[in-house]
Short mmCIF file of C-alpha atoms in Angstrom, two decimals:
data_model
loop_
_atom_site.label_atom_id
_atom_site.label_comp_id
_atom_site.label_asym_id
_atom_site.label_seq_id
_atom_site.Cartn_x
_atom_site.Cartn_y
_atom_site.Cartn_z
CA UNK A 132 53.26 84.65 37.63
CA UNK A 133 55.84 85.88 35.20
CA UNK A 134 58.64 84.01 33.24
CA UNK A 135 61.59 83.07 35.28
CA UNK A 136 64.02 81.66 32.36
CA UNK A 137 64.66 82.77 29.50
CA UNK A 138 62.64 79.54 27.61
CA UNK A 139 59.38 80.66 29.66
CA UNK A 140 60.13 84.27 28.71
CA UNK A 141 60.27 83.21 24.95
CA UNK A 142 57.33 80.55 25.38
CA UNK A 143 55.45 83.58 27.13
CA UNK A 144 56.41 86.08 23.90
CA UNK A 145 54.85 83.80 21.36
CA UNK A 146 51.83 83.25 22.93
CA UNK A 147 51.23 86.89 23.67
CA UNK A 148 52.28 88.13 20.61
CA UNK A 149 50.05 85.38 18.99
CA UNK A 150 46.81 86.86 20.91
CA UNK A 151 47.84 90.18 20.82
CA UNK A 152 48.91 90.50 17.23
CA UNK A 153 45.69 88.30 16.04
CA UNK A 154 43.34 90.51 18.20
CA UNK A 155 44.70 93.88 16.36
CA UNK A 156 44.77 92.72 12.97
CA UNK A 157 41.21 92.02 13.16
CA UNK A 158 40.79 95.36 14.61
CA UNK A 159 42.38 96.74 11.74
CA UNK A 160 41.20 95.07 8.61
CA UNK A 161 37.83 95.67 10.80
CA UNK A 162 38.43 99.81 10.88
CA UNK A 163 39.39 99.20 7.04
CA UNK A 164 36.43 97.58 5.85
CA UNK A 165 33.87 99.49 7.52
CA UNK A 166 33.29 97.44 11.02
CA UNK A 167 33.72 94.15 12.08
CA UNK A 168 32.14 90.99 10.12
CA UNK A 169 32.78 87.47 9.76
CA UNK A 170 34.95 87.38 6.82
CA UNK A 171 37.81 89.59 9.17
CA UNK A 172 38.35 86.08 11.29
CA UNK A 173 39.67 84.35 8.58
CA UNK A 174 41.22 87.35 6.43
CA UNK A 175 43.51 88.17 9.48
CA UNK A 176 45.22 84.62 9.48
CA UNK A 177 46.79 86.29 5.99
CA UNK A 178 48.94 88.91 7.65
CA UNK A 179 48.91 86.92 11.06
CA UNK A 180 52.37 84.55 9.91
CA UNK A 181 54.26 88.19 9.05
CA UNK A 182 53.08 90.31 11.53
CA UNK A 183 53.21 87.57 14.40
CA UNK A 184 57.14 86.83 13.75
CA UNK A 185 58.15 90.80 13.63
CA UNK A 186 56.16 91.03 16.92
CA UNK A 187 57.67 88.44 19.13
CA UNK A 188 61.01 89.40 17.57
CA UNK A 189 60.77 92.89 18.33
CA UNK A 190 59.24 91.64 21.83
CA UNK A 191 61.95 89.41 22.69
CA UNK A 192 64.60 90.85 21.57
CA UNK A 193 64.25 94.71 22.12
CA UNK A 194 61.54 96.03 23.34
CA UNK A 195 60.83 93.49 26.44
CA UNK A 196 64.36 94.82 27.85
CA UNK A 197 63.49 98.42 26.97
CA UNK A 198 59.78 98.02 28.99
CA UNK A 199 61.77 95.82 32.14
CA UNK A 200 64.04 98.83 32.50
CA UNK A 201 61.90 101.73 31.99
CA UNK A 202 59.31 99.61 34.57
CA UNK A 203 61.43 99.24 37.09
CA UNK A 204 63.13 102.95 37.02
CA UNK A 205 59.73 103.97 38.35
CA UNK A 206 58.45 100.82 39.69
CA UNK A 207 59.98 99.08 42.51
CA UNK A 208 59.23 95.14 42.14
CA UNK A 209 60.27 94.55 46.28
CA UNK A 210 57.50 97.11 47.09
CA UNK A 211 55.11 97.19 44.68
CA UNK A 212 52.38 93.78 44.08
CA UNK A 213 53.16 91.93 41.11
CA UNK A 214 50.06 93.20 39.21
CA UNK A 215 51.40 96.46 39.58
CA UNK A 216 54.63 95.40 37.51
CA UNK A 217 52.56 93.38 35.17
CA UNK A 218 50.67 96.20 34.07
CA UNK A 219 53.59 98.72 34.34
CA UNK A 220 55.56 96.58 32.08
CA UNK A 221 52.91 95.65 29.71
CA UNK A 222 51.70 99.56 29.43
CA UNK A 223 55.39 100.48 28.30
CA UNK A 224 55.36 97.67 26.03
CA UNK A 225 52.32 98.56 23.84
CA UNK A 226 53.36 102.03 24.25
CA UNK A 227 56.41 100.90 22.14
CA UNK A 228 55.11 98.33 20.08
CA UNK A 229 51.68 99.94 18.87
CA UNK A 230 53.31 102.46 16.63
CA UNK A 231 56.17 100.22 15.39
CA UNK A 232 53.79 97.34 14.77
CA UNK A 233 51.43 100.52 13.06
CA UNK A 234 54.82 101.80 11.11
CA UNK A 235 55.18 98.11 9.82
CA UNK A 236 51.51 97.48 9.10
CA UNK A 237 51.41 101.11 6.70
CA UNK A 238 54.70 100.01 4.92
CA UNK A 239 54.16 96.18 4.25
CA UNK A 240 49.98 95.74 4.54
CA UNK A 241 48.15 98.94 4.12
CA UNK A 242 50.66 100.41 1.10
CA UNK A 243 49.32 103.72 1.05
CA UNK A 244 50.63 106.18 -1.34
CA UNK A 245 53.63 108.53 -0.74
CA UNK A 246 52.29 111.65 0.34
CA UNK A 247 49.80 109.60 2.54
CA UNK A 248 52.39 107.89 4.43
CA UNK A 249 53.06 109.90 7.37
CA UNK A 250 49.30 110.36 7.90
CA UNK A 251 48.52 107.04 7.42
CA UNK A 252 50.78 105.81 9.84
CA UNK A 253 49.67 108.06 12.47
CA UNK A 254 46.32 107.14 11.91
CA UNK A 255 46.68 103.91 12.23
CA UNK A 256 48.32 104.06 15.77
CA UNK A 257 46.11 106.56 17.44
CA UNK A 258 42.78 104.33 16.11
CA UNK A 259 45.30 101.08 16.85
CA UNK A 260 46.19 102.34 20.83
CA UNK A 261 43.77 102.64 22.37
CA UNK A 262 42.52 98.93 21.30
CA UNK A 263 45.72 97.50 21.83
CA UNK A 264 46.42 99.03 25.61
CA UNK A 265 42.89 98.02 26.93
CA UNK A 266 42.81 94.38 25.08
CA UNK A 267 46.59 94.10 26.80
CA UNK A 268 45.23 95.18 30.21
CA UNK A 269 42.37 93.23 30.68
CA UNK A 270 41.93 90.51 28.37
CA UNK A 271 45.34 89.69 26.52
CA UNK A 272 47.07 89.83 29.90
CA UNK A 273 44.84 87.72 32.46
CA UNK A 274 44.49 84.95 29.90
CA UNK A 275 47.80 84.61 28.43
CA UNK A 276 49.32 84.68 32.37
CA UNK A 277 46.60 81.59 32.77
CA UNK A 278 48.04 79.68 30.56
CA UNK A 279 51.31 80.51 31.26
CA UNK A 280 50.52 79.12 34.99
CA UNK A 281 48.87 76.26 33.02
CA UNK A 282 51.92 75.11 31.49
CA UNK A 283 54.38 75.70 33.78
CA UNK A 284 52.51 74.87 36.93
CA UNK A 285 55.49 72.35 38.20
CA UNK A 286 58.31 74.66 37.35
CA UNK A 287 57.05 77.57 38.77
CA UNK A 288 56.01 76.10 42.16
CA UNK A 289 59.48 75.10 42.22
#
């Protein structure tokens, strides 16, 4: 079950974004420090406030659209099962948003210098990809459409 109004659409945005922007900066202060321990839990709630507004406004605003359209150029949503759609639409969305959220991450977080920049950046979203579209897929997805349903149980039966 997807948003149907713009409110659930938004509602839906900040709680993926939340998961899915929490989940990756982990993974990347993680690949940084030299693998995953206990202090990255808490140290990602630092760039979580920053990196979790540019997400759902990039989301919302722009890239959402951009992922609806492209979806449903080569998916059609009278034909196809919903799944389908879900995962067409979220697939074009982290295709979009892995290397701008990357892009943001090297300028604002990771700081590297000059003549690393390029580099960096691409590192980051080739490491940050694959990650982000399997996390989407099958964990990010399923539980954020759960609670979604949880929420708006009423108005969607509606």
């Amino acid at each position: 079950t997807m948003p149907k109004t713009k409110f659930q659409d938004l509602v839906y945005t900040i709680i993926m974004a939340f998961i899915m922007v929490y989940v990756m900066v982990c993974y990347n202060i993680a690949i940084h420090t030299g693998g995953l321990k206990n202090f990255v839990f808490i140290e990602a709630f630092k760039e979580l406030p920053f990196m979790w507004i540019i997400a759902i406004i990039l989301e919302f605003f722009l890239i959402g659209k951009i992922a609806h359209k492209l979806t449903f150029k080569v998916l059609d949503p009278l034909k196809m099962p919903n799944i389908i759609i879900n995962y067409g639409i979220s697939i074009v969305i982290v295709s979009f948003m892995c290397p701008i959220m990357s892009l943001i991450a090297t300028i604002f977080i990771n700081k590297p210098d000059i003549n690393l920049f390029i580099s960096s950046w691409l590192q980051s979203m080739v490491l940050s990809f694959p990650m982000a579209i399997c996390f989407q897929l099958f964990y990010a997805g399923p539980l954020v459409r759960l609670i979604f349903r949880t929420i708006f149980k009423s108005k969607l039966n509606n």
